[in-house]
Tab-separated table of C-alpha atoms in Angstrom:
chain	number	residue	atom	x	y	z
L	19	UNK	CA	-35.262	-6.295	-37.221
L	20	UNK	CA	-33.165	-3.331	-36.166
L	21	UNK	CA	-29.946	-2.916	-38.149
L	22	UNK	CA	-26.810	-2.539	-36.016
L	23	UNK	CA	-23.477	-0.952	-36.942
L	24	UNK	CA	-20.231	-0.645	-34.986
L	25	UNK	CA	-17.770	2.227	-35.079
L	26	UNK	CA	-14.216	1.797	-33.783
L	27	UNK	CA	-12.772	5.293	-33.508
L	28	UNK	CA	-11.671	8.197	-31.352
L	29	UNK	CA	-13.777	10.669	-29.420
L	30	UNK	CA	-14.187	14.281	-30.543
L	31	UNK	CA	-15.182	16.421	-27.572
L	32	UNK	CA	-16.497	19.017	-30.035
L	33	UNK	CA	-19.016	16.511	-31.373
L	34	UNK	CA	-18.367	17.066	-35.080
L	35	UNK	CA	-16.148	14.116	-35.910
L	36	UNK	CA	-15.101	10.719	-34.568
L	37	UNK	CA	-17.373	8.499	-32.498
L	38	UNK	CA	-19.863	11.323	-31.992
L	39	UNK	CA	-20.290	11.995	-35.717
L	40	UNK	CA	-20.543	8.283	-36.469
L	41	UNK	CA	-23.284	7.641	-33.922
L	42	UNK	CA	-25.250	10.688	-35.063
L	43	UNK	CA	-25.024	9.510	-38.658
L	44	UNK	CA	-26.084	5.965	-37.786
L	45	UNK	CA	-29.107	7.322	-35.907
L	46	UNK	CA	-30.113	9.657	-38.733
L	47	UNK	CA	-30.072	6.749	-41.183
L	48	UNK	CA	-32.139	4.479	-38.954
L	49	UNK	CA	-29.337	2.249	-37.677
L	50	UNK	CA	-28.565	1.392	-34.044
L	51	UNK	CA	-24.991	2.428	-33.305
L	52	UNK	CA	-22.503	0.661	-31.059
L	53	UNK	CA	-18.979	1.914	-30.425
L	54	UNK	CA	-15.428	1.095	-29.406
L	55	UNK	CA	-13.339	4.018	-28.193
L	56	UNK	CA	-9.674	4.057	-29.259
L	57	UNK	CA	-8.592	7.524	-28.133
L	58	UNK	CA	-9.848	10.647	-26.390
L	59	UNK	CA	-9.226	14.085	-27.848
L	60	UNK	CA	-9.598	17.525	-26.305
L	61	UNK	CA	-10.925	19.117	-29.476
L	62	UNK	CA	-13.096	21.935	-30.726
L	63	UNK	CA	-13.574	23.827	-33.976
L	64	UNK	CA	-10.217	25.554	-33.475
L	65	UNK	CA	-8.206	22.341	-33.382
L	66	UNK	CA	-6.996	19.331	-31.417
L	67	UNK	CA	-5.513	20.406	-28.095
L	68	UNK	CA	-4.648	17.007	-26.596
L	69	UNK	CA	-4.874	13.305	-27.472
L	70	UNK	CA	-4.856	10.322	-25.128
L	71	UNK	CA	-5.000	6.780	-26.470
L	72	UNK	CA	-7.064	4.067	-24.824
L	73	UNK	CA	-5.195	1.021	-23.493
L	74	UNK	CA	-5.034	-1.749	-26.107
L	75	UNK	CA	-6.553	-4.301	-23.724
L	76	UNK	CA	-9.540	-2.011	-23.209
L	77	UNK	CA	-9.976	-1.570	-26.967
L	78	UNK	CA	-9.981	-5.353	-27.339
L	79	UNK	CA	-12.431	-5.791	-24.465
L	80	UNK	CA	-14.846	-3.286	-26.017
L	81	UNK	CA	-14.781	-5.074	-29.385
L	82	UNK	CA	-15.434	-8.434	-27.757
L	83	UNK	CA	-18.244	-7.040	-25.593
L	84	UNK	CA	-20.074	-5.601	-28.602
L	85	UNK	CA	-19.553	-8.408	-31.111
L	86	UNK	CA	-20.336	-11.184	-28.630
L	87	UNK	CA	-23.772	-9.718	-27.960
L	88	UNK	CA	-25.049	-7.480	-30.773
L	89	UNK	CA	-25.994	-8.612	-34.313
L	90	UNK	CA	-23.598	-6.169	-35.970
L	91	UNK	CA	-24.087	-5.981	-39.744
L	92	UNK	CA	-21.347	-3.489	-40.662
L	93	UNK	CA	-18.205	-2.139	-38.994
L	94	UNK	CA	-16.351	1.146	-39.501
L	95	UNK	CA	-12.943	2.152	-38.242
L	96	UNK	CA	-11.824	5.741	-37.853
L	97	UNK	CA	-8.958	7.137	-35.805
L	98	UNK	CA	-6.971	4.135	-34.527
L	99	UNK	CA	-3.955	6.207	-33.411
L	100	UNK	CA	-1.233	3.551	-33.022
L	101	UNK	CA	0.134	0.428	-34.679
L	102	UNK	CA	-0.629	-1.556	-31.519
L	103	UNK	CA	-4.308	-0.593	-31.656
L	104	UNK	CA	-4.495	-1.279	-35.400
L	105	UNK	CA	-3.023	-4.756	-34.982
L	106	UNK	CA	-5.333	-5.525	-32.056
L	107	UNK	CA	-8.398	-4.397	-34.027
L	108	UNK	CA	-7.353	-6.454	-37.056
L	109	UNK	CA	-6.799	-9.544	-34.914
L	110	UNK	CA	-10.186	-9.246	-33.239
L	111	UNK	CA	-12.017	-8.739	-36.531
L	112	UNK	CA	-10.504	-11.824	-38.187
L	113	UNK	CA	-13.297	-13.956	-36.734
L	114	UNK	CA	-15.908	-11.630	-38.254
L	115	UNK	CA	-14.708	-11.486	-41.855
L	116	UNK	CA	-18.285	-11.903	-43.153
L	117	UNK	CA	-19.229	-8.478	-41.744
L	118	UNK	CA	-18.553	-5.587	-44.178
L	119	UNK	CA	-15.642	-3.475	-42.931
L	120	UNK	CA	-15.290	0.207	-43.879
L	121	UNK	CA	-11.858	1.711	-43.229
L	122	UNK	CA	-11.687	5.488	-42.914
L	123	UNK	CA	-7.902	6.014	-42.637
L	124	UNK	CA	-8.059	9.067	-40.394
L	125	UNK	CA	-4.616	10.666	-40.263
L	126	UNK	CA	-4.891	14.424	-39.863
L	127	UNK	CA	-7.577	16.586	-38.246
L	128	UNK	CA	-9.058	19.566	-40.114
L	129	UNK	CA	-6.875	21.885	-38.051
L	130	UNK	CA	-3.714	20.052	-39.102
L	131	UNK	CA	-3.040	17.928	-35.999
L	132	UNK	CA	-1.708	14.414	-36.659
L	133	UNK	CA	-4.123	11.740	-35.462
L	134	UNK	CA	-2.120	8.708	-36.584
L	135	UNK	CA	1.424	7.877	-35.533
L	136	UNK	CA	3.893	7.351	-38.379
L	137	UNK	CA	4.463	3.646	-37.719
L	138	UNK	CA	0.705	3.142	-37.678
L	139	UNK	CA	0.532	3.886	-41.424
L	140	UNK	CA	2.568	0.731	-42.086
L	141	UNK	CA	0.293	-1.278	-39.791
L	142	UNK	CA	-2.756	0.110	-41.562
L	143	UNK	CA	-1.396	-1.017	-44.935
L	144	UNK	CA	-0.357	-4.424	-43.629
L	145	UNK	CA	-3.209	-5.405	-41.341
L	146	UNK	CA	-6.387	-3.543	-42.261
L	147	UNK	CA	-6.240	-2.767	-45.975
L	148	UNK	CA	-6.192	-6.481	-46.919
L	149	UNK	CA	-9.467	-7.100	-45.035
L	150	UNK	CA	-11.291	-3.889	-46.001
L	151	UNK	CA	-14.604	-4.109	-47.813
L	152	UNK	CA	-14.283	-0.396	-48.514
L	153	UNK	CA	-11.568	2.165	-47.805
L	154	UNK	CA	-12.507	5.860	-47.891
L	155	UNK	CA	-9.376	8.046	-48.011
L	156	UNK	CA	-9.262	11.671	-49.035
L	157	UNK	CA	-6.472	12.727	-51.368
L	158	UNK	CA	-3.798	13.483	-48.701
L	159	UNK	CA	-4.521	10.157	-46.966
L	160	UNK	CA	-4.366	8.222	-50.240
L	161	UNK	CA	-1.048	9.899	-51.072
L	162	UNK	CA	0.412	8.782	-47.748
L	163	UNK	CA	-0.873	5.214	-48.154
L	164	UNK	CA	0.414	4.782	-51.709
L	165	UNK	CA	3.265	7.267	-52.054
L	166	UNK	CA	1.627	8.611	-55.215
L	167	UNK	CA	0.917	12.297	-55.886
L	168	UNK	CA	-2.671	13.094	-56.840
L	169	UNK	CA	-3.401	16.197	-58.906
L	170	UNK	CA	-5.830	15.034	-61.596
L	171	UNK	CA	-8.625	12.559	-62.275
L	172	UNK	CA	-6.098	10.255	-63.935
L	173	UNK	CA	-3.985	10.347	-60.766
L	174	UNK	CA	-7.053	9.416	-58.716
L	175	UNK	CA	-7.709	6.363	-60.895
L	176	UNK	CA	-4.098	5.210	-60.718
L	177	UNK	CA	-4.079	5.617	-56.941
L	178	UNK	CA	-7.410	3.816	-56.495
L	179	UNK	CA	-6.036	0.878	-58.469
L	180	UNK	CA	-2.948	0.910	-56.254
L	181	UNK	CA	-5.135	0.723	-53.138
L	182	UNK	CA	-7.095	-2.159	-54.638
L	183	UNK	CA	-3.825	-3.968	-55.285
L	184	UNK	CA	-3.026	-3.646	-51.578
L	185	UNK	CA	-6.030	-5.810	-50.751
L	186	UNK	CA	-9.068	-3.563	-50.344
L	187	UNK	CA	-12.195	-4.845	-52.108
L	188	UNK	CA	-13.355	-1.335	-52.998
L	189	UNK	CA	-12.105	2.241	-52.787
L	190	UNK	CA	-13.991	5.489	-52.379
L	191	UNK	CA	-11.354	8.136	-53.099
L	192	UNK	CA	-12.663	11.556	-52.093
L	193	UNK	CA	-11.514	14.325	-54.402
L	194	UNK	CA	-12.410	17.445	-52.478
L	195	UNK	CA	-8.750	18.505	-52.252
L	196	UNK	CA	-8.300	18.674	-56.019
L	197	UNK	CA	-7.702	22.168	-57.359
L	198	UNK	CA	-7.989	21.502	-61.100
L	199	UNK	CA	-11.804	21.284	-61.176
L	200	UNK	CA	-14.589	23.612	-59.913
L	201	UNK	CA	-16.636	20.799	-58.361
L	202	UNK	CA	-16.222	18.064	-55.741
L	203	UNK	CA	-15.723	14.681	-57.376
L	204	UNK	CA	-15.288	11.329	-55.653
L	205	UNK	CA	-14.152	8.119	-57.341
L	206	UNK	CA	-15.526	4.658	-56.555
L	207	UNK	CA	-13.723	1.569	-57.839
L	208	UNK	CA	-13.985	-2.078	-56.848
L	209	UNK	CA	-12.226	-5.344	-57.600
L	210	UNK	CA	-15.476	-6.601	-59.142
L	211	UNK	CA	-15.163	-3.982	-61.883
L	212	UNK	CA	-17.583	-1.308	-60.689
L	213	UNK	CA	-16.389	2.206	-61.496
L	214	UNK	CA	-18.036	5.607	-61.291
L	215	UNK	CA	-17.447	9.203	-60.308
L	216	UNK	CA	-19.810	11.126	-58.027
L	217	UNK	CA	-19.828	14.821	-58.826
L	218	UNK	CA	-21.399	17.606	-56.756
L	219	UNK	CA	-21.092	21.357	-56.470
L	220	UNK	CA	-18.548	22.886	-54.143
L	221	UNK	CA	-20.008	24.779	-51.215
L	222	UNK	CA	-18.286	27.930	-49.990
L	223	UNK	CA	-17.946	27.217	-46.262
L	224	UNK	CA	-15.258	26.553	-43.682
L	225	UNK	CA	-17.634	24.373	-41.653
L	226	UNK	CA	-16.535	20.957	-42.851
L	227	UNK	CA	-15.179	19.405	-39.658
L	228	UNK	CA	-15.929	15.686	-39.544
L	229	UNK	CA	-16.922	15.289	-43.192
L	230	UNK	CA	-14.710	12.234	-43.689
L	231	UNK	CA	-16.043	10.478	-40.596
L	232	UNK	CA	-19.617	11.281	-41.532
L	233	UNK	CA	-19.238	10.177	-45.155
L	234	UNK	CA	-17.783	6.796	-44.142
L	235	UNK	CA	-20.324	6.352	-41.346
L	236	UNK	CA	-23.204	6.932	-43.768
L	237	UNK	CA	-21.850	4.241	-46.092
L	238	UNK	CA	-21.458	1.898	-43.112
L	239	UNK	CA	-25.043	2.512	-42.003
L	240	UNK	CA	-26.359	1.670	-45.454
L	241	UNK	CA	-24.260	-1.510	-45.608
L	242	UNK	CA	-25.690	-2.482	-42.215
L	243	UNK	CA	-29.158	-2.237	-43.762
L	244	UNK	CA	-28.150	-4.683	-46.468
L	245	UNK	CA	-27.583	-2.185	-49.275
L	246	UNK	CA	-25.003	-2.860	-51.964
L	247	UNK	CA	-21.661	-1.070	-51.958
L	248	UNK	CA	-22.762	1.132	-54.849
L	249	UNK	CA	-26.062	2.072	-53.205
L	250	UNK	CA	-24.288	2.736	-49.912
L	251	UNK	CA	-21.668	5.131	-51.248
L	252	UNK	CA	-24.195	7.038	-53.374
L	253	UNK	CA	-26.477	7.551	-50.368
L	254	UNK	CA	-23.450	8.555	-48.296
L	255	UNK	CA	-22.430	11.138	-50.896
L	256	UNK	CA	-25.911	12.659	-50.838
L	257	UNK	CA	-25.922	12.573	-47.025
L	258	UNK	CA	-22.646	14.485	-46.673
L	259	UNK	CA	-23.481	16.905	-49.482
L	260	UNK	CA	-26.631	18.020	-47.669
L	261	UNK	CA	-24.874	18.014	-44.287
L	262	UNK	CA	-22.401	20.567	-45.666
L	263	UNK	CA	-24.963	22.526	-47.682
L	264	UNK	CA	-27.313	22.963	-44.692
L	265	UNK	CA	-24.511	23.918	-42.318
L	266	UNK	CA	-25.165	24.991	-38.741
L	267	UNK	CA	-22.111	27.268	-38.307
L	268	UNK	CA	-21.091	26.447	-34.746
L	269	UNK	CA	-17.825	27.495	-33.109
L	270	UNK	CA	-15.142	30.006	-33.957
L	271	UNK	CA	-13.163	27.825	-36.345
L	272	UNK	CA	-13.937	24.965	-38.731
L	273	UNK	CA	-17.337	23.935	-37.475
L	274	UNK	CA	-19.258	20.672	-37.830
L	275	UNK	CA	-21.691	19.682	-40.541
L	276	UNK	CA	-25.447	19.261	-40.064
L	277	UNK	CA	-26.059	15.552	-39.543
L	278	UNK	CA	-29.832	16.078	-39.526
L	279	UNK	CA	-30.050	17.693	-42.976
L	280	UNK	CA	-30.667	14.480	-44.950
L	281	UNK	CA	-33.599	13.481	-42.735
L	282	UNK	CA	-35.050	16.965	-42.497
L	283	UNK	CA	-35.221	17.228	-46.257
L	284	UNK	CA	-37.119	13.921	-46.228
L	285	UNK	CA	-34.387	12.442	-48.427
L	286	UNK	CA	-36.029	14.114	-51.434
L	287	UNK	CA	-33.410	16.679	-52.408
L	288	UNK	CA	-30.295	14.733	-53.242
L	289	UNK	CA	-27.783	17.550	-53.164
L	290	UNK	CA	-27.578	17.349	-56.972
L	291	UNK	CA	-25.034	14.546	-56.957
L	292	UNK	CA	-24.361	13.247	-60.474
L	293	UNK	CA	-22.935	9.863	-61.392
L	294	UNK	CA	-20.296	10.098	-64.125
L	295	UNK	CA	-18.515	7.369	-66.133
L	296	UNK	CA	-20.623	4.680	-64.503
L	297	UNK	CA	-19.868	1.122	-65.549
């Protein structure tokens, strides 16, 4: 049976992030992708030039249309833009609590544009974090959600525990913004006691647009196929590592990653991701 995943996110007209990145990632990992559009952006590798939210009633109608018909096995949220949209999404998903929910708390685009209104951060904490199977913030996003500064590995662990205390079942805290280590290291922690770091080499490139969306989408695709949380995040880490490493260098600014890299390498080269402190 075909595995189906749903992404609830914004559109990136440049194709590197948002709904477009999610659907590409689902397809590359053998999952049929469905989507709910929350906002439209006029965006390219140079930045976000305009944002228009979708009417809340239309967001709700899209969710109902997909979930009433398709056998969705995992759901991901990305850019939700406003508190009204966040609350509507949370209300609609209450009836589907058995479906794994991955929350990518998209707040700021690579070029620096805000993609989440200030009051929406409170709604995200209150309505979505408590029902999240997995939340995948980068360091700046985790700092906003918790109010804690993150500079070291110890800070990452403290912050991940804080996010778990807010209701999420598991946290994948991406450490690419850390400046105290020469590698990229992501922390996974869950309420069931799983804990490990995923370490990979840093790649000297500016073409990293959409990495957060793609990382979370890869984990969602694997969950839709019935993989465990641990298996899903490890595959997702390898997927994004190769997507960055085999970059396609499009555009005049911060270009997209190569969503086809994982498949083209026949999933054999893992991007040299190492699991550290696993327990």
